Amino acid sequence: MSGDGTHVVHAGLPEPVPGQPFLPGPVFAAPYHLDPDAGPGLNGYGRPDNPTRRGLEAAVGSLEGGQVRAFASGQAAITALLLSVLRSGDTVVLPSDGYFPVRAFAEGTLRDLGVSTILAPTAGPRPALDGVRLVLIETPANPGLDVCDVRETADAAHAAGALLAVDNTTATPLGQRPLELGADLVVASGTKALTGHSDVLLGYVATNDDQLLDKITTWRTQTGGIPGAFDCWLAHRSLATLDLRLGRQTANAAAIAAMLRDRSDVTGVRWPGLPDDPSYEICARQMRRIPGVLSFDLGGADRVARFLKASALVFAATSFGGLHTSADRRAQWGDDTAEGFVRLSCGIEDTEDLIADLTVALDRS
Ligand SMILES: *Cc1c(COP(=O)(O)O)cnc(C)c1O
């Protein structure tokens, strides 16, 4: 296997053809021409079949080490997984500290369909898994950055007859490959670091289990939550720089985490790359690189607002993993975090510029 930089540059590209582009442009088609004798072939209709989408799926599949189905958003992928695997009377285990719309979906739609939910903190303790059909973990968890051991959780889930799915959004497949660690399924939002330009919504499910892949594919074809061809093409184009982007984001996060930790006016600094962070040990063992996302507390909503206004480089924005450094006070979205809790997503700007800007903004806030 080649290095990460080489891998992402070549992932999912067709064989070179003279006169053709490296990455063919998006194919926009609802129906395609059919062969009047043979009928539908590889491309019959756009909902099940699109070559641009297949190219992206091949690329992400090679990174995750599995078969991939792309969806219109991370939530479309996660709900596709939950609704195609779970049936009335089943129990699902979800993170109590993970992406909160997933919990909201479980407490609304899933409950109404007769599916019970057990919420468990990412850092443990793990609940008893007897009678559980599916365990979904998010590691590192967004936004609190706790982690859990994927292999150990996979073993426990399998011993109880349950499936394990891992939300790999924050890590990206260059950060960890959950299928190799024993997970049955990966779900992720491609909206964040995977595509990284803050201009695409995307999601995917990955698996090596043909039956599960079949269920997911049928679900997507029948419910229709596909990403458009242009978004798939933008995403595939963006993948080529994933290694470079993550490298700079991680370096920026390391410098910023060290700076924040030395300040007495910033509390609760979390970054899994800090040796005394509660997530450090598992990350060091399980992850190939540490994400460029960190969190801290500025004490209250007012100070966060002053900090954001005083900064010239940090955009006030939700989402994370993009080229631009951004910060989000999660409580403004109804998340159950503290009023002054900030998730900072490090972009790819120069480290010295970010440190200087953040220092001034904190001093002035
Ligand atoms: C953003 C996010 C999602 C949802 O993805 P969308 O593309 O916004 O639908 C799911 N899981 C995690 C961990 C996320 O950060």
CSV table of C-alpha atoms and ligand atoms in Angstrom, one decimal:
chain,number,residue,atom,x,y,z
A,1,MET,CA,0.0,0.0,0.0
A,2,SER,CA,1.3,3.4,-0.9
A,3,GLY,CA,1.5,6.4,1.5
A,4,ASP,CA,-1.6,8.5,2.3
A,5,GLY,CA,-0.7,11.3,0.0
A,6,THR,CA,-0.3,9.0,-3.0
A,7,HIS,CA,-3.4,7.1,-2.1
A,8,VAL,CA,-5.7,10.1,-1.9
A,9,VAL,CA,-4.4,11.6,-5.2
A,10,HIS,CA,-5.1,8.4,-7.1
A,11,ALA,CA,-8.1,7.0,-5.2
A,12,GLY,CA,-11.0,6.1,-7.5
A,13,LEU,CA,-9.4,7.6,-10.7
A,14,PRO,CA,-10.0,5.7,-14.0
A,15,GLU,CA,-7.2,4.3,-16.0
A,16,PRO,CA,-5.5,7.0,-18.1
A,17,VAL,CA,-7.0,7.5,-21.5
A,18,PRO,CA,-5.3,9.9,-23.9
A,19,GLY,CA,-7.4,13.0,-24.4
A,20,GLN,CA,-9.4,12.4,-21.3
A,21,PRO,CA,-9.2,14.3,-18.0
A,22,PHE,CA,-7.6,12.8,-14.9
A,23,LEU,CA,-10.9,13.0,-13.1
A,24,PRO,CA,-13.8,12.9,-15.6
A,25,GLY,CA,-16.4,15.7,-15.1
A,26,PRO,CA,-19.7,15.1,-13.5
A,27,VAL,CA,-22.3,13.1,-15.5
A,28,PHE,CA,-25.6,14.8,-15.2
A,29,ALA,CA,-28.3,12.3,-16.2
A,30,ALA,CA,-31.7,11.3,-14.9
A,31,PRO,CA,-32.4,8.6,-17.6
A,32,TYR,CA,-29.6,7.4,-19.9
A,33,HIS,CA,-29.9,6.0,-23.4
A,34,LEU,CA,-30.9,2.4,-23.3
A,35,ASP,CA,-29.9,-0.4,-25.7
A,36,PRO,CA,-33.2,-1.3,-27.3
A,37,ASP,CA,-32.2,-5.0,-27.5
A,38,ALA,CA,-30.3,-5.5,-24.2
A,39,GLY,CA,-32.3,-3.1,-22.0
A,40,PRO,CA,-30.7,-1.5,-18.9
A,41,GLY,CA,-27.0,-2.0,-18.4
A,42,LEU,CA,-24.7,-0.3,-15.9
A,43,ASN,CA,-26.5,3.1,-16.3
A,44,GLY,CA,-30.3,3.0,-16.6
A,45,TYR,CA,-31.6,5.6,-14.3
A,46,GLY,CA,-29.9,8.2,-12.1
A,47,ARG,CA,-31.2,7.3,-8.7
A,48,PRO,CA,-29.6,3.8,-8.6
A,49,ASP,CA,-26.8,4.5,-11.2
A,50,ASN,CA,-24.4,7.4,-11.6
A,51,PRO,CA,-20.8,7.0,-12.8
A,52,THR,CA,-19.6,10.1,-11.0
A,53,ARG,CA,-21.0,8.8,-7.8
A,54,ARG,CA,-19.4,5.3,-8.4
A,55,GLY,CA,-16.1,7.0,-8.9
A,56,LEU,CA,-16.4,8.8,-5.5
A,57,GLU,CA,-17.6,5.5,-3.9
A,58,ALA,CA,-14.6,3.7,-5.3
A,59,ALA,CA,-12.3,6.4,-3.9
A,60,VAL,CA,-13.8,6.5,-0.4
A,61,GLY,CA,-14.1,2.7,-0.4
A,62,SER,CA,-10.4,2.3,-1.0
A,63,LEU,CA,-9.7,4.6,1.9
A,64,GLU,CA,-12.0,2.9,4.3
A,65,GLY,CA,-11.2,-0.6,3.1
A,66,GLY,CA,-14.8,-1.5,2.2
A,67,GLN,CA,-17.7,-1.1,-0.2
A,68,VAL,CA,-19.2,2.4,0.0
A,69,ARG,CA,-22.6,3.8,-0.7
A,70,ALA,CA,-22.8,7.6,-0.8
A,71,PHE,CA,-25.7,9.6,0.5
A,72,ALA,CA,-26.9,13.2,0.3
A,73,SER,CA,-25.7,14.0,3.8
A,74,GLY,CA,-24.2,12.3,6.9
A,75,GLN,CA,-27.7,12.2,8.4
A,76,ALA,CA,-29.1,10.5,5.3
A,77,ALA,CA,-26.4,7.9,5.7
A,78,ILE,CA,-26.9,7.4,9.4
A,79,THR,CA,-30.7,7.2,9.2
A,80,ALA,CA,-30.3,4.8,6.3
A,81,LEU,CA,-28.2,2.6,8.5
A,82,LEU,CA,-30.6,2.7,11.5
A,83,LEU,CA,-33.8,2.2,9.4
A,84,SER,CA,-32.4,-0.6,7.2
A,85,VAL,CA,-30.9,-2.6,10.1
A,86,LEU,CA,-33.4,-2.0,13.0
A,87,ARG,CA,-36.9,-3.4,13.3
A,88,SER,CA,-39.7,-3.1,15.8
A,89,GLY,CA,-38.7,-4.6,19.2
A,90,ASP,CA,-34.9,-4.1,18.5
A,91,THR,CA,-32.6,-2.2,20.8
A,92,VAL,CA,-29.8,0.2,19.6
A,93,VAL,CA,-27.0,1.6,21.7
A,94,LEU,CA,-26.1,5.2,20.8
A,95,PRO,CA,-23.5,7.6,22.2
A,96,SER,CA,-24.9,10.0,24.8
A,97,ASP,CA,-22.3,12.6,23.8
A,98,GLY,CA,-22.2,12.2,20.1
A,99,TYR,CA,-23.8,14.1,17.2
A,100,PHE,CA,-27.1,15.2,18.8
A,101,PRO,CA,-29.5,14.9,15.8
A,102,VAL,CA,-28.9,11.1,15.9
A,103,ARG,CA,-30.2,11.0,19.5
A,104,ALA,CA,-33.1,13.2,18.5
A,105,PHE,CA,-34.0,10.8,15.7
A,106,ALA,CA,-33.8,7.9,18.1
A,107,GLU,CA,-36.0,9.6,20.7
A,108,GLY,CA,-38.6,10.5,18.0
A,109,THR,CA,-38.9,8.3,14.9
A,110,LEU,CA,-37.1,5.2,16.2
A,111,ARG,CA,-39.1,5.2,19.5
A,112,ASP,CA,-42.4,5.6,17.5
A,113,LEU,CA,-41.4,2.6,15.4
A,114,GLY,CA,-40.9,0.5,18.5
A,115,VAL,CA,-37.1,0.6,18.6
A,116,SER,CA,-35.6,1.1,22.1
A,117,THR,CA,-32.4,3.2,22.6
A,118,ILE,CA,-29.8,2.9,25.3
A,119,LEU,CA,-27.6,6.0,25.5
A,120,ALA,CA,-24.0,5.4,26.6
A,121,PRO,CA,-21.1,7.8,27.1
A,122,THR,CA,-18.3,7.3,24.6
A,123,ALA,CA,-15.6,7.1,27.3
A,124,GLY,CA,-17.5,4.3,29.1
A,125,PRO,CA,-18.7,2.5,31.0
A,126,ARG,CA,-20.2,0.3,28.3
A,127,PRO,CA,-23.8,-0.9,29.0
A,128,ALA,CA,-24.7,-4.6,29.0
A,129,LEU,CA,-25.3,-5.5,25.3
A,130,ASP,CA,-27.6,-8.6,25.8
A,131,GLY,CA,-30.5,-8.3,23.4
A,132,VAL,CA,-28.9,-5.4,21.5
A,133,ARG,CA,-29.2,-5.4,17.7
A,134,LEU,CA,-26.8,-2.6,16.8
A,135,VAL,CA,-24.2,-0.6,18.6
A,136,LEU,CA,-23.3,2.8,17.1
A,137,ILE,CA,-20.2,4.5,18.5
A,138,GLU,CA,-18.6,7.8,17.5
A,139,THR,CA,-14.9,8.0,18.2
A,140,PRO,CA,-13.6,10.7,18.6
A,141,ALA,CA,-17.1,11.9,19.7
A,142,ASN,CA,-18.3,15.3,18.4
A,143,PRO,CA,-18.1,17.7,20.1
A,144,GLY,CA,-16.6,16.4,23.4
A,145,LEU,CA,-13.6,14.5,21.8
A,146,ASP,CA,-13.9,11.4,24.1
A,147,VAL,CA,-12.9,8.2,22.4
A,148,CYS,CA,-13.4,4.4,22.8
A,149,ASP,CA,-11.6,1.3,21.8
A,150,VAL,CA,-13.1,0.1,18.5
A,151,ARG,CA,-11.7,-3.4,18.6
A,152,GLU,CA,-12.8,-4.0,22.2
A,153,THR,CA,-16.3,-2.7,21.4
A,154,ALA,CA,-16.5,-4.8,18.3
A,155,ASP,CA,-15.6,-8.0,20.3
A,156,ALA,CA,-18.2,-7.1,23.0
A,157,ALA,CA,-20.9,-6.4,20.4
A,158,HIS,CA,-20.2,-9.6,18.4
A,159,ALA,CA,-20.2,-11.7,21.6
A,160,ALA,CA,-23.7,-10.4,22.3
A,161,GLY,CA,-24.8,-11.0,18.7
A,162,ALA,CA,-24.9,-7.3,17.9
A,163,LEU,CA,-23.5,-5.4,14.9
A,164,LEU,CA,-21.0,-2.5,15.5
A,165,ALA,CA,-21.2,0.7,13.4
A,166,VAL,CA,-18.6,3.4,13.8
A,167,ASP,CA,-19.2,7.1,13.0
A,168,ASN,CA,-15.9,8.0,11.4
A,169,THR,CA,-16.6,11.6,10.6
A,170,THR,CA,-14.1,13.3,12.9
A,171,ALA,CA,-11.3,10.9,12.3
A,172,THR,CA,-11.7,10.4,8.5
A,173,PRO,CA,-10.5,7.1,7.0
A,174,LEU,CA,-6.9,8.5,7.1
A,175,GLY,CA,-7.2,8.8,10.9
A,176,GLN,CA,-8.6,5.3,11.5
A,177,ARG,CA,-10.1,2.4,9.5
A,178,PRO,CA,-12.8,1.0,11.7
A,179,LEU,CA,-13.6,-2.0,9.4
A,180,GLU,CA,-10.0,-3.2,10.0
A,181,LEU,CA,-10.6,-2.8,13.7
A,182,GLY,CA,-13.6,-5.2,13.6
A,183,ALA,CA,-16.5,-2.9,12.9
A,184,ASP,CA,-19.3,-4.2,10.7
A,185,LEU,CA,-20.2,-0.8,9.3
A,186,VAL,CA,-18.8,2.7,9.0
A,187,VAL,CA,-21.1,5.7,8.7
A,188,ALA,CA,-19.8,9.2,8.2
A,189,SER,CA,-20.5,12.7,7.2
A,190,GLY,CA,-18.3,13.7,4.2
A,191,THR,CA,-19.4,17.3,4.8
A,192,LYS,CA,-16.5,17.8,7.3
A,193,ALA,CA,-12.8,17.1,7.0
A,194,LEU,CA,-13.2,14.4,4.3
A,195,THR,CA,-14.1,17.0,1.7
A,196,GLY,CA,-12.9,20.0,3.7
A,197,HIS,CA,-14.0,23.0,1.6
A,198,SER,CA,-17.2,23.8,3.4
A,199,ASP,CA,-19.2,23.7,0.2
A,200,VAL,CA,-20.6,20.1,0.0
A,201,LEU,CA,-23.0,18.1,2.1
A,202,LEU,CA,-22.3,14.4,1.8
A,203,GLY,CA,-22.5,11.1,3.7
A,204,TYR,CA,-21.6,7.5,3.3
A,205,VAL,CA,-21.9,4.0,4.6
A,206,ALA,CA,-19.1,1.5,4.2
A,207,THR,CA,-19.1,-2.2,4.9
A,208,ASN,CA,-17.5,-5.5,3.8
A,209,ASP,CA,-20.6,-7.5,4.5
A,210,ASP,CA,-22.5,-8.2,1.2
A,211,GLN,CA,-25.9,-8.7,3.0
A,212,LEU,CA,-25.6,-5.4,4.8
A,213,LEU,CA,-24.4,-3.6,1.6
A,214,ASP,CA,-27.5,-5.0,-0.2
A,215,LYS,CA,-29.8,-3.7,2.5
A,216,ILE,CA,-28.2,-0.2,2.4
A,217,THR,CA,-28.2,-0.1,-1.4
A,218,THR,CA,-31.9,-1.2,-1.5
A,219,TRP,CA,-32.7,1.4,1.1
A,220,ARG,CA,-31.0,4.1,-0.8
A,221,THR,CA,-32.6,3.2,-4.2
A,222,GLN,CA,-36.1,3.0,-2.6
A,223,THR,CA,-35.9,6.1,-0.5
A,224,GLY,CA,-33.8,8.2,-2.9
A,225,GLY,CA,-31.4,10.1,-0.6
A,226,ILE,CA,-28.6,10.2,-3.2
A,227,PRO,CA,-26.0,13.0,-3.5
A,228,GLY,CA,-26.1,14.9,-6.9
A,229,ALA,CA,-23.4,14.3,-9.5
A,230,PHE,CA,-21.8,17.7,-9.1
A,231,ASP,CA,-21.5,17.3,-5.3
A,232,CYS,CA,-19.9,13.8,-5.9
A,233,TRP,CA,-17.4,15.3,-8.3
A,234,LEU,CA,-16.5,18.2,-6.0
A,235,ALA,CA,-16.1,15.7,-3.2
A,236,HIS,CA,-13.9,13.4,-5.3
A,237,ARG,CA,-11.8,16.4,-6.4
A,238,SER,CA,-11.3,17.5,-2.8
A,239,LEU,CA,-10.2,14.1,-1.6
A,240,ALA,CA,-6.9,14.5,-3.4
A,241,THR,CA,-5.7,17.0,-0.8
A,242,LEU,CA,-7.0,15.2,2.3
A,243,ASP,CA,-3.5,14.1,3.4
A,244,LEU,CA,-2.1,17.7,3.1
A,245,ARG,CA,-5.1,19.3,4.7
A,246,LEU,CA,-5.2,16.9,7.7
A,247,GLY,CA,-1.4,17.3,8.2
A,248,ARG,CA,-1.7,21.1,8.5
A,249,GLN,CA,-4.9,21.0,10.6
A,250,THR,CA,-3.3,18.6,13.1
A,251,ALA,CA,-0.1,20.7,13.3
A,252,ASN,CA,-2.2,23.8,13.9
A,253,ALA,CA,-4.3,22.0,16.6
A,254,ALA,CA,-1.2,20.8,18.4
A,255,ALA,CA,0.2,24.4,18.6
A,256,ILE,CA,-3.1,25.9,19.6
A,257,ALA,CA,-3.9,23.3,22.2
A,258,ALA,CA,-0.5,23.9,23.8
A,259,MET,CA,-1.1,27.7,23.7
A,260,LEU,CA,-4.6,27.4,25.2
A,261,ARG,CA,-3.5,25.1,28.0
A,262,ASP,CA,-1.0,27.6,29.2
A,263,ARG,CA,-3.7,30.3,29.7
A,264,SER,CA,-5.4,30.7,33.0
A,265,ASP,CA,-8.5,32.3,31.3
A,266,VAL,CA,-9.3,29.2,29.3
A,267,THR,CA,-10.5,26.0,30.9
A,268,GLY,CA,-11.3,22.4,29.9
A,269,VAL,CA,-9.0,22.3,26.9
A,270,ARG,CA,-9.5,19.0,25.1
A,271,TRP,CA,-7.3,17.7,22.3
A,272,PRO,CA,-6.6,14.0,22.0
A,273,GLY,CA,-3.0,14.7,21.0
A,274,LEU,CA,-2.1,16.2,24.4
A,275,PRO,CA,-0.3,13.5,26.4
A,276,ASP,CA,-2.4,14.2,29.5
A,277,ASP,CA,-5.7,14.3,27.6
A,278,PRO,CA,-8.1,11.5,28.7
A,279,SER,CA,-8.3,10.3,25.0
A,280,TYR,CA,-4.6,10.3,24.4
A,281,GLU,CA,-3.8,6.7,25.2
A,282,ILE,CA,-6.5,5.1,23.1
A,283,CYS,CA,-5.9,7.5,20.2
A,284,ALA,CA,-2.2,6.8,20.2
A,285,ARG,CA,-3.0,3.1,19.9
A,286,GLN,CA,-5.9,3.2,17.6
A,287,MET,CA,-5.6,6.3,15.4
A,288,ARG,CA,-3.1,7.0,12.6
A,289,ARG,CA,-3.4,10.8,13.1
A,290,ILE,CA,-5.2,13.1,15.5
A,291,PRO,CA,-7.9,15.3,14.1
A,292,GLY,CA,-7.5,19.1,14.0
A,293,VAL,CA,-10.5,19.7,16.2
A,294,LEU,CA,-10.3,20.8,19.8
A,295,SER,CA,-12.6,22.1,22.5
A,296,PHE,CA,-12.4,24.4,25.5
A,297,ASP,CA,-14.5,26.6,27.7
A,298,LEU,CA,-14.5,30.4,27.8
A,299,GLY,CA,-16.8,30.6,30.8
A,300,GLY,CA,-19.9,32.0,29.1
A,301,ALA,CA,-21.7,33.0,25.9
A,302,ASP,CA,-20.6,36.7,26.2
A,303,ARG,CA,-16.9,35.9,26.3
A,304,VAL,CA,-17.3,33.6,23.3
A,305,ALA,CA,-19.0,36.4,21.3
A,306,ARG,CA,-16.3,38.9,22.3
A,307,PHE,CA,-13.6,36.4,21.3
A,308,LEU,CA,-15.1,35.7,17.9
A,309,LYS,CA,-15.5,39.5,17.2
A,310,ALA,CA,-11.9,40.2,18.3
A,311,SER,CA,-10.5,37.5,16.0
A,312,ALA,CA,-9.6,38.3,12.4
A,313,LEU,CA,-9.0,34.7,11.3
A,314,VAL,CA,-11.5,32.5,13.2
A,315,PHE,CA,-14.8,32.3,11.5
A,316,ALA,CA,-17.9,32.0,13.6
A,317,ALA,CA,-19.5,28.9,12.0
A,318,THR,CA,-20.7,25.5,12.8
A,319,SER,CA,-19.4,22.3,11.1
A,320,PHE,CA,-15.7,21.5,11.2
A,321,GLY,CA,-12.8,20.0,9.3
A,322,GLY,CA,-12.7,22.8,6.7
A,323,LEU,CA,-9.8,24.8,5.2
A,324,HIS,CA,-10.8,27.9,7.3
A,325,THR,CA,-10.3,27.9,11.0
A,326,SER,CA,-13.8,28.2,12.6
A,327,ALA,CA,-15.3,28.1,16.1
A,328,ASP,CA,-18.7,27.1,17.3
A,329,ARG,CA,-20.4,27.7,20.6
A,330,ARG,CA,-22.4,24.5,20.5
A,331,ALA,CA,-25.0,25.5,23.1
A,332,GLN,CA,-26.5,28.0,20.6
A,333,TRP,CA,-27.8,25.0,18.6
A,334,GLY,CA,-29.5,23.4,21.6
A,335,ASP,CA,-26.7,20.9,22.2
A,336,ASP,CA,-26.4,20.0,25.9
A,337,THR,CA,-22.9,21.6,26.3
A,338,ALA,CA,-22.0,24.4,28.7
A,339,GLU,CA,-22.8,28.0,27.7
A,340,GLY,CA,-19.1,28.8,27.2
A,341,PHE,CA,-18.1,25.6,25.5
A,342,VAL,CA,-16.4,26.1,22.1
A,343,ARG,CA,-15.4,23.6,19.4
A,344,LEU,CA,-12.5,25.0,17.5
A,345,SER,CA,-11.8,23.5,14.1
A,346,CYS,CA,-8.3,24.3,12.9
A,347,GLY,CA,-8.0,25.2,9.2
A,348,ILE,CA,-4.9,25.1,7.0
A,349,GLU,CA,-3.7,28.7,7.7
A,350,ASP,CA,-0.1,29.3,8.8
A,351,THR,CA,0.4,28.2,12.4
A,352,GLU,CA,2.1,31.5,13.5
A,353,ASP,CA,-0.7,33.6,12.1
A,354,LEU,CA,-3.3,31.6,14.0
A,355,ILE,CA,-1.4,31.6,17.3
A,356,ALA,CA,-1.0,35.4,17.0
A,357,ASP,CA,-4.6,36.0,16.1
A,358,LEU,CA,-6.0,33.7,18.8
A,359,THR,CA,-3.8,35.2,21.4
A,360,VAL,CA,-4.9,38.7,20.7
A,361,ALA,CA,-8.6,37.7,20.5
A,362,LEU,CA,-8.4,36.0,23.9
A,363,ASP,CA,-6.5,38.9,25.4
A,364,ARG,CA,-9.2,41.3,24.2
A,365,SER,CA,-12.2,39.2,25.1
B,1,LIG,C1,-21.9,16.5,10.9
B,1,LIG,C2,-22.0,15.2,11.5
B,1,LIG,C3,-23.0,14.3,11.1
B,1,LIG,C4,-24.1,14.6,10.1
B,1,LIG,O1,-23.6,15.0,8.9
B,1,LIG,P1,-24.4,15.9,7.8
B,1,LIG,O2,-23.5,15.8,6.6
B,1,LIG,O3,-24.4,17.3,8.5
B,1,LIG,O4,-25.7,15.4,7.7
B,1,LIG,C5,-23.0,13.0,11.7
B,1,LIG,N1,-22.0,12.6,12.6
B,1,LIG,C6,-21.1,13.5,13.0
B,1,LIG,C7,-20.1,13.0,13.9
B,1,LIG,C8,-21.0,14.8,12.5
B,1,LIG,O5,-20.1,15.6,12.9
